[in-house]
PDB file of C-alpha atoms and ligand atoms in Angstrom:
ATOM      1  CA  MET I  77     184.468 -69.095 110.009  1.00 48.00           C
ATOM      2  CA  SER I  78     184.698 -72.681 108.795  1.00 48.00           C
ATOM      3  CA  GLU I  79     188.287 -72.377 107.553  1.00 55.00           C
ATOM      4  CA  GLU I  80     189.329 -71.580 111.107  1.00 88.00           C
ATOM      5  CA  ARG I  81     188.261 -74.979 112.415  1.00 95.00           C
ATOM      6  CA  LEU I  82     191.172 -77.224 113.340  1.00 97.00           C
ATOM      7  CA  ARG I  83     190.916 -80.630 111.629  1.00 97.00           C
ATOM      8  CA  ILE I  84     192.154 -83.623 113.621  1.00 98.00           C
ATOM      9  CA  ALA I  85     192.511 -87.134 112.162  1.00 98.00           C
ATOM     10  CA  ILE I  86     191.981 -90.103 114.451  1.00 97.00           C
ATOM     11  CA  GLN I  87     191.587 -93.833 113.830  1.00 97.00           C
ATOM     12  CA  LYS I  88     188.003 -94.795 113.019  1.00 94.00           C
ATOM     13  CA  SER I  89     188.127 -98.108 114.848  1.00 93.00           C
ATOM     14  CA  GLY I  90     190.979-100.215 116.135  1.00 95.00           C
ATOM     15  CA  ARG I  91     193.619-100.192 118.820  1.00 96.00           C
ATOM     16  CA  LEU I  92     194.178 -96.432 118.680  1.00 97.00           C
ATOM     17  CA  SER I  93     190.600 -95.213 118.563  1.00 95.00           C
ATOM     18  CA  GLU I  94     189.494 -95.769 122.150  1.00 95.00           C
ATOM     19  CA  GLY I  95     192.558 -94.001 123.543  1.00 96.00           C
ATOM     20  CA  SER I  96     192.124 -91.161 121.051  1.00 97.00           C
ATOM     21  CA  PHE I  97     188.437 -90.635 121.900  1.00 95.00           C
ATOM     22  CA  ASP I  98     189.267 -90.913 125.622  1.00 95.00           C
ATOM     23  CA  LEU I  99     191.932 -88.234 125.295  1.00 96.00           C
ATOM     24  CA  LEU I 100     189.522 -85.840 123.560  1.00 96.00           C
ATOM     25  CA  LYS I 101     186.899 -86.623 126.198  1.00 95.00           C
ATOM     26  CA  SER I 102     189.367 -85.958 129.020  1.00 93.00           C
ATOM     27  CA  CYS I 103     190.065 -82.619 127.323  1.00 94.00           C
ATOM     28  CA  GLY I 104     186.351 -81.820 127.725  1.00 94.00           C
ATOM     29  CA  LEU I 105     185.633 -82.368 124.032  1.00 95.00           C
ATOM     30  CA  LYS I 106     182.625 -84.420 122.949  1.00 93.00           C
ATOM     31  CA  VAL I 107     182.752 -85.734 119.397  1.00 91.00           C
ATOM     32  CA  SER I 108     179.364 -85.944 117.711  1.00 87.00           C
ATOM     33  CA  ARG I 109     179.660 -88.248 114.717  1.00 80.00           C
ATOM     34  CA  GLY I 110     178.009 -87.420 111.419  1.00 70.00           C
ATOM     35  CA  LYS I 111     175.758 -89.850 109.530  1.00 69.00           C
ATOM     36  CA  ASP I 112     178.596 -91.165 107.367  1.00 70.00           C
ATOM     37  CA  LYS I 113     180.634 -91.795 110.548  1.00 81.00           C
ATOM     38  CA  LEU I 114     183.731 -90.476 108.803  1.00 90.00           C
ATOM     39  CA  TYR I 115     183.385 -87.046 110.167  1.00 90.00           C
ATOM     40  CA  GLY I 116     182.749 -85.715 113.640  1.00 92.00           C
ATOM     41  CA  ARG I 117     182.298 -82.297 115.141  1.00 91.00           C
ATOM     42  CA  VAL I 118     183.309 -80.901 118.487  1.00 94.00           C
ATOM     43  CA  ARG I 119     181.157 -78.189 119.986  1.00 92.00           C
ATOM     44  CA  GLU I 120     183.367 -76.977 122.838  1.00 94.00           C
ATOM     45  CA  LEU I 121     186.211 -75.821 120.554  1.00 95.00           C
ATOM     46  CA  PRO I 122     186.184 -75.203 116.774  1.00 96.00           C
ATOM     47  CA  ILE I 123     187.520 -78.654 115.929  1.00 97.00           C
ATOM     48  CA  ASP I 124     186.468 -81.134 113.226  1.00 96.00           C
ATOM     49  CA  VAL I 125     187.345 -84.800 113.573  1.00 96.00           C
ATOM     50  CA  LEU I 126     188.093 -87.061 110.617  1.00 96.00           C
ATOM     51  CA  LEU I 127     187.810 -90.788 111.275  1.00 96.00           C
ATOM     52  CA  LEU I 128     190.289 -92.702 109.130  1.00 96.00           C
ATOM     53  CA  ARG I 129     192.302 -95.897 108.845  1.00 96.00           C
ATOM     54  CA  ASP I 130     195.444 -95.421 110.872  1.00 97.00           C
ATOM     55  CA  ASP I 131     197.701 -95.993 107.837  1.00 96.00           C
ATOM     56  CA  ASP I 132     196.172 -92.980 106.060  1.00 96.00           C
ATOM     57  CA  ILE I 133     196.682 -90.545 108.937  1.00 98.00           C
ATOM     58  CA  PRO I 134     200.327 -89.479 108.313  1.00 97.00           C
ATOM     59  CA  SER I 135     199.578 -88.771 104.628  1.00 97.00           C
ATOM     60  CA  PHE I 136     196.375 -86.870 105.357  1.00 97.00           C
ATOM     61  CA  VAL I 137     198.283 -84.659 107.791  1.00 98.00           C
ATOM     62  CA  ALA I 138     201.284 -84.242 105.458  1.00 97.00           C
ATOM     63  CA  ASP I 139     198.973 -83.325 102.548  1.00 96.00           C
ATOM     64  CA  ASN I 140     197.089 -80.798 104.699  1.00 96.00           C
ATOM     65  CA  ALA I 141     193.781 -82.643 104.442  1.00 96.00           C
ATOM     66  CA  CYS I 142     194.024 -82.532 108.249  1.00 97.00           C
ATOM     67  CA  ASP I 143     195.986 -80.177 110.484  1.00 98.00           C
ATOM     68  CA  ILE I 144     196.851 -82.663 113.204  1.00 98.00           C
ATOM     69  CA  GLY I 145     196.417 -86.364 113.870  1.00 98.00           C
ATOM     70  CA  ILE I 146     196.883 -89.175 116.355  1.00 98.00           C
ATOM     71  CA  VAL I 147     198.765 -92.188 115.027  1.00 98.00           C
ATOM     72  CA  GLY I 148     201.075 -94.970 116.211  1.00 98.00           C
ATOM     73  CA  GLN I 149     204.762 -94.063 116.250  1.00 98.00           C
ATOM     74  CA  ASN I 150     205.357 -97.281 114.252  1.00 98.00           C
ATOM     75  CA  VAL I 151     203.122 -96.155 111.382  1.00 98.00           C
ATOM     76  CA  PHE I 152     204.430 -92.570 111.533  1.00 98.00           C
ATOM     77  CA  GLU I 153     208.076 -93.619 111.452  1.00 97.00           C
ATOM     78  CA  GLU I 154     207.504 -96.225 108.714  1.00 97.00           C
ATOM     79  CA  GLU I 155     205.871 -93.534 106.566  1.00 96.00           C
ATOM     80  CA  ARG I 156     208.627 -91.016 107.313  1.00 95.00           C
ATOM     81  CA  LEU I 157     211.368 -93.496 106.377  1.00 96.00           C
ATOM     82  CA  ALA I 158     209.514 -94.370 103.155  1.00 95.00           C
ATOM     83  CA  GLY I 159     210.032 -90.708 102.237  1.00 94.00           C
ATOM     84  CA  GLU I 160     206.987 -90.303 100.007  1.00 92.00           C
ATOM     85  CA  HIS I 161     206.275 -86.748 101.075  1.00 93.00           C
ATOM     86  CA  ASP I 162     208.420 -83.673 100.469  1.00 92.00           C
ATOM     87  CA  ALA I 163     207.131 -82.180 103.699  1.00 95.00           C
ATOM     88  CA  PRO I 164     206.114 -85.086 105.956  1.00 96.00           C
ATOM     89  CA  ALA I 165     203.978 -84.580 109.037  1.00 97.00           C
ATOM     90  CA  VAL I 166     205.985 -83.719 112.140  1.00 97.00           C
ATOM     91  CA  GLU I 167     205.810 -85.058 115.680  1.00 98.00           C
ATOM     92  CA  VAL I 168     204.230 -82.849 118.340  1.00 98.00           C
ATOM     93  CA  MET I 169     204.444 -85.228 121.298  1.00 97.00           C
ATOM     94  CA  PRO I 170     203.967 -88.793 122.485  1.00 97.00           C
ATOM     95  CA  LEU I 171     200.619 -89.424 124.207  1.00 96.00           C
ATOM     96  CA  GLY I 172     201.370 -92.405 126.448  1.00 93.00           C
ATOM     97  CA  PHE I 173     198.755 -94.888 125.196  1.00 95.00           C
ATOM     98  CA  ALA I 174     198.647 -97.698 122.570  1.00 95.00           C
ATOM     99  CA  ARG I 175     202.066 -98.837 123.695  1.00 93.00           C
ATOM    100  CA  CYS I 176     203.325-101.801 121.726  1.00 93.00           C
ATOM    101  CA  LYS I 177     206.537-103.281 120.373  1.00 95.00           C
ATOM    102  CA  LEU I 178     207.632-104.302 116.912  1.00 97.00           C
ATOM    103  CA  MET I 179     209.498-107.569 117.513  1.00 97.00           C
ATOM    104  CA  LEU I 180     211.657-109.823 115.428  1.00 97.00           C
ATOM    105  CA  ALA I 181     210.326-113.365 115.772  1.00 97.00           C
ATOM    106  CA  ALA I 182     212.087-116.529 114.691  1.00 96.00           C
ATOM    107  CA  PRO I 183     211.144-120.234 114.503  1.00 95.00           C
ATOM    108  CA  LYS I 184     211.054-121.761 117.992  1.00 95.00           C
ATOM    109  CA  GLU I 185     213.734-124.311 117.067  1.00 94.00           C
ATOM    110  CA  TRP I 186     216.308-121.578 116.378  1.00 92.00           C
ATOM    111  CA  SER I 187     218.640-120.981 119.284  1.00 91.00           C
ATOM    112  CA  PHE I 188     218.770-117.297 118.491  1.00 85.00           C
ATOM    113  CA  ASP I 189     221.982-115.671 119.681  1.00 87.00           C
ATOM    114  CA  GLY I 190     221.951-112.403 117.770  1.00 89.00           C
ATOM    115  CA  ALA I 191     220.959-110.640 114.577  1.00 91.00           C
ATOM    116  CA  ASP I 192     223.887-112.302 112.757  1.00 91.00           C
ATOM    117  CA  MET I 193     221.693-115.383 112.410  1.00 91.00           C
ATOM    118  CA  LEU I 194     219.631-113.460 109.860  1.00 94.00           C
ATOM    119  CA  GLU I 195     222.546-112.960 107.463  1.00 96.00           C
ATOM    120  CA  GLY I 196     221.362-113.691 103.919  1.00 96.00           C
ATOM    121  CA  ARG I 197     217.834-114.556 105.104  1.00 97.00           C
ATOM    122  CA  ARG I 198     214.364-113.085 104.507  1.00 97.00           C
ATOM    123  CA  VAL I 199     212.210-111.339 107.097  1.00 98.00           C
ATOM    124  CA  ALA I 200     208.462-110.928 106.427  1.00 98.00           C
ATOM    125  CA  THR I 201     206.935-107.710 107.798  1.00 98.00           C
ATOM    126  CA  SER I 202     204.283-105.015 107.341  1.00 97.00           C
ATOM    127  CA  TYR I 203     206.990-102.535 108.402  1.00 98.00           C
ATOM    128  CA  PRO I 204     209.786-102.984 105.823  1.00 98.00           C
ATOM    129  CA  GLU I 205     211.365 -99.583 106.452  1.00 98.00           C
ATOM    130  CA  LEU I 206     211.602 -99.999 110.235  1.00 98.00           C
ATOM    131  CA  THR I 207     212.863-103.548 109.730  1.00 98.00           C
ATOM    132  CA  ARG I 208     215.487-102.458 107.189  1.00 98.00           C
ATOM    133  CA  ALA I 209     216.655 -99.659 109.475  1.00 97.00           C
ATOM    134  CA  TRP I 210     217.063-102.130 112.342  1.00 97.00           C
ATOM    135  CA  LEU I 211     218.897-104.685 110.169  1.00 97.00           C
ATOM    136  CA  ALA I 212     221.242-101.921 109.005  1.00 97.00           C
ATOM    137  CA  ARG I 213     221.883-100.845 112.623  1.00 97.00           C
ATOM    138  CA  GLU I 214     222.696-104.448 113.484  1.00 96.00           C
ATOM    139  CA  GLY I 215     225.025-104.634 110.474  1.00 96.00           C
ATOM    140  CA  VAL I 216     223.155-107.581 108.987  1.00 96.00           C
ATOM    141  CA  ASN I 217     222.550-108.212 105.320  1.00 97.00           C
ATOM    142  CA  ALA I 218     219.002-109.591 105.153  1.00 97.00           C
ATOM    143  CA  ARG I 219     215.925-108.859 103.065  1.00 97.00           C
ATOM    144  CA  ALA I 220     212.728-107.354 104.450  1.00 97.00           C
ATOM    145  CA  VAL I 221     209.768-108.786 102.515  1.00 95.00           C
ATOM    146  CA  MET I 222     206.597-106.691 102.639  1.00 96.00           C
ATOM    147  CA  MET I 223     203.402-108.463 103.699  1.00 95.00           C
ATOM    148  CA  LYS I 224     200.195-106.535 104.450  1.00 92.00           C
ATOM    149  CA  GLY I 225     198.685-109.062 106.851  1.00 88.00           C
ATOM    150  CA  SER I 226     199.092-112.552 108.385  1.00 90.00           C
ATOM    151  CA  VAL I 227     202.841-111.987 108.560  1.00 95.00           C
ATOM    152  CA  GLU I 228     203.254-114.810 111.069  1.00 94.00           C
ATOM    153  CA  VAL I 229     202.379-117.531 108.524  1.00 94.00           C
ATOM    154  CA  ALA I 230     205.285-116.535 106.226  1.00 95.00           C
ATOM    155  CA  PRO I 231     207.903-118.945 107.682  1.00 94.00           C
ATOM    156  CA  ARG I 232     205.510-121.924 107.448  1.00 93.00           C
ATOM    157  CA  LEU I 233     204.825-121.047 103.812  1.00 93.00           C
ATOM    158  CA  LYS I 234     208.586-120.693 103.245  1.00 94.00           C
ATOM    159  CA  ILE I 235     208.091-117.098 102.071  1.00 94.00           C
ATOM    160  CA  ALA I 236     210.506-115.944 104.769  1.00 97.00           C
ATOM    161  CA  ASP I 237     212.750-117.315 107.515  1.00 96.00           C
ATOM    162  CA  ALA I 238     211.695-114.922 110.270  1.00 97.00           C
ATOM    163  CA  VAL I 239     209.096-112.184 110.810  1.00 97.00           C
ATOM    164  CA  CYS I 240     208.995-108.688 112.237  1.00 97.00           C
ATOM    165  CA  ASP I 241     205.600-107.805 113.672  1.00 96.00           C
ATOM    166  CA  ILE I 242     203.675-106.034 116.431  1.00 95.00           C
ATOM    167  CA  VAL I 243     203.490-108.417 119.368  1.00 90.00           C
ATOM    168  CA  SER I 244     201.053-108.131 122.258  1.00 79.00           C
ATOM    169  CA  THR I 245     200.662-111.484 124.003  1.00 84.00           C
ATOM    170  CA  GLY I 246     202.798-113.625 121.706  1.00 85.00           C
ATOM    171  CA  ALA I 247     199.932-116.134 121.342  1.00 91.00           C
ATOM    172  CA  THR I 248     199.675-115.683 117.558  1.00 90.00           C
ATOM    173  CA  LEU I 249     203.411-116.200 117.183  1.00 93.00           C
ATOM    174  CA  ASP I 250     203.293-119.264 119.407  1.00 94.00           C
ATOM    175  CA  ALA I 251     200.463-120.810 117.380  1.00 94.00           C
ATOM    176  CA  ASN I 252     202.645-120.427 114.300  1.00 94.00           C
ATOM    177  CA  GLY I 253     205.758-121.984 115.808  1.00 95.00           C
ATOM    178  CA  LEU I 254     207.529-118.646 116.335  1.00 96.00           C
ATOM    179  CA  LYS I 255     209.060-116.885 119.343  1.00 95.00           C
ATOM    180  CA  PRO I 256     209.977-113.207 119.802  1.00 95.00           C
ATOM    181  CA  VAL I 257     213.755-112.800 119.880  1.00 95.00           C
ATOM    182  CA  ALA I 258     214.612-109.100 119.548  1.00 96.00           C
ATOM    183  CA  GLU I 259     212.934-105.716 119.980  1.00 96.00           C
ATOM    184  CA  VAL I 260     212.982-103.701 116.767  1.00 97.00           C
ATOM    185  CA  PHE I 261     210.855-100.665 117.643  1.00 97.00           C
ATOM    186  CA  ASP I 262     209.094 -99.383 120.739  1.00 96.00           C
ATOM    187  CA  SER I 263     205.868 -97.544 119.929  1.00 96.00           C
ATOM    188  CA  GLN I 264     203.079 -95.489 121.448  1.00 96.00           C
ATOM    189  CA  ALA I 265     200.420 -93.082 120.184  1.00 98.00           C
ATOM    190  CA  LEU I 266     201.805 -89.839 118.820  1.00 98.00           C
ATOM    191  CA  LEU I 267     200.274 -86.436 118.184  1.00 98.00           C
ATOM    192  CA  ILE I 268     201.440 -85.198 114.771  1.00 98.00           C
ATOM    193  CA  ARG I 269     200.862 -81.991 112.798  1.00 98.00           C
ATOM    194  CA  ASN I 270     201.278 -80.537 109.338  1.00 98.00           C
ATOM    195  CA  ALA I 271     204.749 -79.088 108.872  1.00 97.00           C
ATOM    196  CA  ALA I 272     203.585 -75.621 107.750  1.00 97.00           C
ATOM    197  CA  ASP I 273     202.589 -72.753 110.037  1.00 97.00           C
ATOM    198  CA  PHE I 274     198.913 -72.577 110.980  1.00 97.00           C
ATOM    199  CA  THR I 275     196.851 -69.452 110.295  1.00 96.00           C
ATOM    200  CA  PRO I 276     196.578 -67.304 113.457  1.00 96.00           C
ATOM    201  CA  GLY I 277     193.000 -68.548 113.978  1.00 95.00           C
ATOM    202  CA  LYS I 278     193.977 -72.200 113.762  1.00 96.00           C
ATOM    203  CA  GLN I 279     197.055 -71.609 115.871  1.00 97.00           C
ATOM    204  CA  ALA I 280     194.825 -70.247 118.645  1.00 96.00           C
ATOM    205  CA  VAL I 281     192.636 -73.390 118.549  1.00 97.00           C
ATOM    206  CA  PHE I 282     195.755 -75.588 118.466  1.00 98.00           C
ATOM    207  CA  ASP I 283     197.210 -73.754 121.482  1.00 97.00           C
ATOM    208  CA  ALA I 284     193.965 -74.157 123.432  1.00 96.00           C
ATOM    209  CA  LEU I 285     193.874 -77.882 122.622  1.00 97.00           C
ATOM    210  CA  MET I 286     197.541 -78.337 123.552  1.00 97.00           C
ATOM    211  CA  LYS I 287     196.970 -76.658 126.905  1.00 94.00           C
ATOM    212  CA  ARG I 288     194.194 -79.151 127.648  1.00 94.00           C
ATOM    213  CA  ILE I 289     196.170 -82.178 126.393  1.00 95.00           C
ATOM    214  CA  ASN I 290     199.160 -81.177 128.514  1.00 92.00           C
ATOM    215  CA  GLY I 291     196.863 -80.813 131.522  1.00 90.00           C
ATOM    216  CA  VAL I 292     195.431 -84.296 130.918  1.00 92.00           C
ATOM    217  CA  LEU I 293     198.844 -85.890 130.444  1.00 91.00           C
ATOM    218  CA  THR I 294     200.386 -84.329 133.527  1.00 85.00           C
ATOM    219  CA  SER I 295     197.471 -85.279 135.764  1.00 86.00           C
ATOM    220  CA  ARG I 296     197.084 -88.792 134.260  1.00 84.00           C
ATOM    221  CA  ASP I 297     199.877 -90.389 136.297  1.00 81.00           C
ATOM    222  CA  ALA I 298     199.823 -87.805 139.060  1.00 88.00           C
ATOM    223  CA  LYS I 299     198.760 -88.804 142.548  1.00 91.00           C
ATOM    224  CA  TYR I 300     198.188 -86.963 145.802  1.00 93.00           C
ATOM    225  CA  VAL I 301     200.219 -88.828 148.418  1.00 94.00           C
ATOM    226  CA  MET I 302     199.734 -88.487 152.173  1.00 96.00           C
ATOM    227  CA  MET I 303     201.615 -90.213 154.967  1.00 97.00           C
ATOM    228  CA  ASN I 304     202.869 -89.877 158.498  1.00 97.00           C
ATOM    229  CA  ALA I 305     206.604 -89.919 159.049  1.00 97.00           C
ATOM    230  CA  PRO I 306     209.278 -89.243 161.663  1.00 96.00           C
ATOM    231  CA  ARG I 307     210.206 -85.556 161.555  1.00 95.00           C
ATOM    232  CA  ASP I 308     213.849 -86.425 160.862  1.00 95.00           C
ATOM    233  CA  ALA I 309     212.862 -88.560 157.817  1.00 95.00           C
ATOM    234  CA  VAL I 310     211.153 -85.682 155.951  1.00 94.00           C
ATOM    235  CA  ALA I 311     214.220 -84.788 153.879  1.00 93.00           C
ATOM    236  CA  ALA I 312     214.887 -88.375 152.819  1.00 94.00           C
ATOM    237  CA  ILE I 313     211.213 -88.973 151.964  1.00 94.00           C
ATOM    238  CA  THR I 314     210.947 -85.725 149.965  1.00 91.00           C
ATOM    239  CA  GLU I 315     214.002 -86.744 148.010  1.00 90.00           C
ATOM    240  CA  TYR I 316     212.429 -90.106 147.274  1.00 89.00           C
ATOM    241  CA  LEU I 317     208.901 -89.110 146.156  1.00 89.00           C
ATOM    242  CA  PRO I 318     208.622 -89.477 142.337  1.00 80.00           C
ATOM    243  CA  GLY I 319     208.305 -86.129 140.584  1.00 79.00           C
ATOM    244  CA  ALA I 320     207.099 -84.217 143.636  1.00 78.00           C
ATOM    245  CA  ASP I 321     207.494 -80.494 144.286  1.00 78.00           C
ATOM    246  CA  ALA I 322     208.139 -79.277 147.835  1.00 86.00           C
ATOM    247  CA  PRO I 323     205.669 -81.227 149.992  1.00 92.00           C
ATOM    248  CA  THR I 324     203.431 -79.786 152.685  1.00 94.00           C
ATOM    249  CA  VAL I 325     204.564 -80.817 156.176  1.00 95.00           C
ATOM    250  CA  LEU I 326     201.894 -80.634 158.906  1.00 95.00           C
ATOM    251  CA  GLU I 327     202.003 -81.077 162.662  1.00 93.00           C
ATOM    252  CA  LEU I 328     200.288 -84.208 164.000  1.00 93.00           C
ATOM    253  CA  ALA I 329     198.113 -83.620 167.064  1.00 91.00           C
ATOM    254  CA  GLY I 330     199.677 -85.081 170.176  1.00 90.00           C
ATOM    255  CA  SER I 331     202.943 -86.032 168.533  1.00 87.00           C
ATOM    256  CA  SER I 332     206.177 -84.073 168.564  1.00 88.00           C
ATOM    257  CA  ASP I 333     208.427 -86.487 166.701  1.00 93.00           C
ATOM    258  CA  LYS I 334     206.002 -87.388 163.873  1.00 95.00           C
ATOM    259  CA  VAL I 335     204.548 -85.175 161.133  1.00 97.00           C
ATOM    260  CA  ALA I 336     202.140 -85.602 158.193  1.00 97.00           C
ATOM    261  CA  ILE I 337     203.550 -85.183 154.696  1.00 96.00           C
ATOM    262  CA  HIS I 338     201.302 -84.287 151.732  1.00 96.00           C
ATOM    263  CA  ALA I 339     202.722 -84.196 148.211  1.00 94.00           C
ATOM    264  CA  VAL I 340     201.673 -84.199 144.554  1.00 92.00           C
ATOM    265  CA  CYS I 341     203.676 -86.855 142.705  1.00 90.00           C
ATOM    266  CA  ARG I 342     203.727 -86.229 138.973  1.00 82.00           C
ATOM    267  CA  GLU I 343     205.090 -89.630 138.094  1.00 80.00           C
ATOM    268  CA  SER I 344     203.659 -93.103 138.661  1.00 80.00           C
ATOM    269  CA  VAL I 345     203.519 -94.262 142.266  1.00 83.00           C
ATOM    270  CA  PHE I 346     204.032 -98.038 142.350  1.00 85.00           C
ATOM    271  CA  TRP I 347     203.687-100.588 145.147  1.00 89.00           C
ATOM    272  CA  ASP I 348     207.499-100.655 145.257  1.00 90.00           C
ATOM    273  CA  THR I 349     207.466 -96.928 145.956  1.00 89.00           C
ATOM    274  CA  LEU I 350     205.210 -97.491 148.976  1.00 92.00           C
ATOM    275  CA  GLU I 351     207.426-100.298 150.276  1.00 94.00           C
ATOM    276  CA  ASP I 352     210.443 -98.000 149.999  1.00 93.00           C
ATOM    277  CA  LEU I 353     208.613 -95.168 151.775  1.00 94.00           C
ATOM    278  CA  LYS I 354     207.792 -97.554 154.624  1.00 95.00           C
ATOM    279  CA  LYS I 355     211.463 -98.461 154.882  1.00 95.00           C
ATOM    280  CA  LEU I 356     212.216 -94.750 155.259  1.00 95.00           C
ATOM    281  CA  GLY I 357     209.855 -94.670 158.267  1.00 96.00           C
ATOM    282  CA  ALA I 358     206.551 -93.628 156.667  1.00 96.00           C
ATOM    283  CA  SER I 359     203.261 -95.066 157.933  1.00 96.00           C
ATOM    284  CA  ALA I 360     199.537 -94.674 157.110  1.00 95.00           C
ATOM    285  CA  ILE I 361     200.377 -94.003 153.461  1.00 96.00           C
ATOM    286  CA  LEU I 362     197.444 -92.913 151.259  1.00 96.00           C
ATOM    287  CA  VAL I 363     197.612 -92.487 147.483  1.00 94.00           C
ATOM    288  CA  LEU I 364     194.723 -90.532 145.933  1.00 94.00           C
ATOM    289  CA  PRO I 365     193.907 -89.882 142.267  1.00 89.00           C
ATOM    290  CA  ILE I 366     193.941 -86.329 140.947  1.00 88.00           C
ATOM    291  CA  GLU I 367     191.129 -85.433 138.599  1.00 83.00           C
ATOM    292  CA  LYS I 368     192.374 -82.168 137.154  1.00 79.00           C
ATOM    293  CA  MET I 369     195.518 -80.120 137.460  1.00 78.00           C
ATOM    294  CA  MET I 370     196.648 -76.849 135.940  1.00 73.00           C
ATOM    295  CA  ALA I 371     200.018 -75.269 136.518  1.00 67.00           C
TER     296      ALA I 371
HETATM  297  P1  ATP Q 205     193.119 -99.805 110.513  1.00 90.64           P
HETATM  298  O1  ATP Q 205     191.832-100.524 110.202  1.00 90.64           O
HETATM  299  O2  ATP Q 205     192.862 -98.417 111.033  1.00 90.64           O
HETATM  300  O3  ATP Q 205     194.118 -99.843 109.407  1.00 90.64           O
HETATM  301  P2  ATP Q 205     194.917-101.667 111.859  1.00 90.64           P
HETATM  302  O4  ATP Q 205     194.293-103.026 111.886  1.00 90.64           O
HETATM  303  O5  ATP Q 205     195.973-101.379 110.874  1.00 90.64           O
HETATM  304  O6  ATP Q 205     193.744-100.584 111.777  1.00 90.64           O
HETATM  305  P3  ATP Q 205     195.234-101.714 114.752  1.00 90.64           P
HETATM  306  O7  ATP Q 205     195.424-103.160 115.000  1.00 90.64           O
HETATM  307  O8  ATP Q 205     193.954-101.084 115.163  1.00 90.64           O
HETATM  308  O9  ATP Q 205     195.578-101.324 113.242  1.00 90.64           O
HETATM  309  O10 ATP Q 205     196.453-100.970 115.440  1.00 90.64           O
HETATM  310  C1  ATP Q 205     196.608 -99.581 115.309  1.00 90.64           C
HETATM  311  C2  ATP Q 205     197.863 -99.165 116.036  1.00 90.64           C
HETATM  312  O11 ATP Q 205     197.733 -99.453 117.428  1.00 90.64           O
HETATM  313  C3  ATP Q 205     199.132 -99.901 115.615  1.00 90.64           C
HETATM  314  O12 ATP Q 205     199.745 -99.335 114.477  1.00 90.64           O
HETATM  315  C4  ATP Q 205     199.996 -99.734 116.845  1.00 90.64           C
HETATM  316  O13 ATP Q 205     200.566 -98.434 116.892  1.00 90.64           O
HETATM  317  C5  ATP Q 205     198.978 -99.834 117.956  1.00 90.64           C
HETATM  318  N1  ATP Q 205     198.872-101.219 118.457  1.00 90.64           N
HETATM  319  C6  ATP Q 205     198.885-102.355 117.741  1.00 90.64           C
HETATM  320  N2  ATP Q 205     198.768-103.435 118.520  1.00 90.64           N
HETATM  321  C7  ATP Q 205     198.684-102.985 119.770  1.00 90.64           C
HETATM  322  C8  ATP Q 205     198.522-103.611 121.031  1.00 90.64           C
HETATM  323  N3  ATP Q 205     198.423-104.921 121.165  1.00 90.64           N
HETATM  324  N4  ATP Q 205     198.430-102.832 122.117  1.00 90.64           N
HETATM  325  C9  ATP Q 205     198.507-101.502 121.995  1.00 90.64           C
HETATM  326  N5  ATP Q 205     198.663-100.852 120.833  1.00 90.64           N
HETATM  327  C10 ATP Q 205     198.742-101.576 119.725  1.00 90.64           C
HETATM  328 ZN1   ZN Q 206     196.107 -99.989 109.590  1.00 90.64          ZN
END
């Protein structure tokens, strides 16, 4: 039944789309795009995909044109603060990709020593609500001036004194004589849904999708870690391993004081982690990727 297909909105092209398509792919879902490229279908589960501009996604989900969507936390929160919907879309969970920061940037010649410097000034931004909320938190009286694009040219054109924008490398700011001075909002991709209950049919599809997404997210950072270690260091090492359940401890042939430890670490294993494990007496440390995991 067509009305039982779950409709998901994702960004058509841009900084969210690759991560969104990758997530669906990791969930075993292949999106076949229609001729108009605005609409895709998934065969493995009854899911339809709408390909939109990211700015339209929160409204489409709030208005029930889509059931769920993937959008940047920055856009979602800006829309929520603008309060244009009686029943705005609601957050399901963060997805861990498209991480970026909304930063306040000021002319390089300012020796910025706090938000107070903005008192009575103008800040150009595509995110006036998030900017206003931050200014209010900082107790500063400044104006957020809405600009849809090319925010970083505003100070040169004397439209504003500072800007508030998404910063990745800082190169664009630098080219315009600006420097990032304060973090306003920390963002990543978010799964959102319509606020109303789904029909039982849609709920079942949603639950199946959530199970797969959770599986992908938990195995994404997870690693299978193996090492040799002194028998009396097992407790300390177990304590140290990031997000590990009880590890498997195995005898090593021909050695009575050393054992092998195998563990699934659910959180990121960094080089620092390995250095620390070595300090605890571990040797021959191997870190292997995990392809799939189900609790
Ligand atoms: P659209 O054409 O869909 O309106 P856009 O140009 O508004 O796209 P993009 O630049 O594709 O938007 O960014 C989409 C979202 O990706 C942003 O709202 C933000 O959440 C996130 N994002 C922006 N810049 C970066 C970055 N450098 N790295 C990671 N994520 C980013
Ligand atoms: Zn956009």
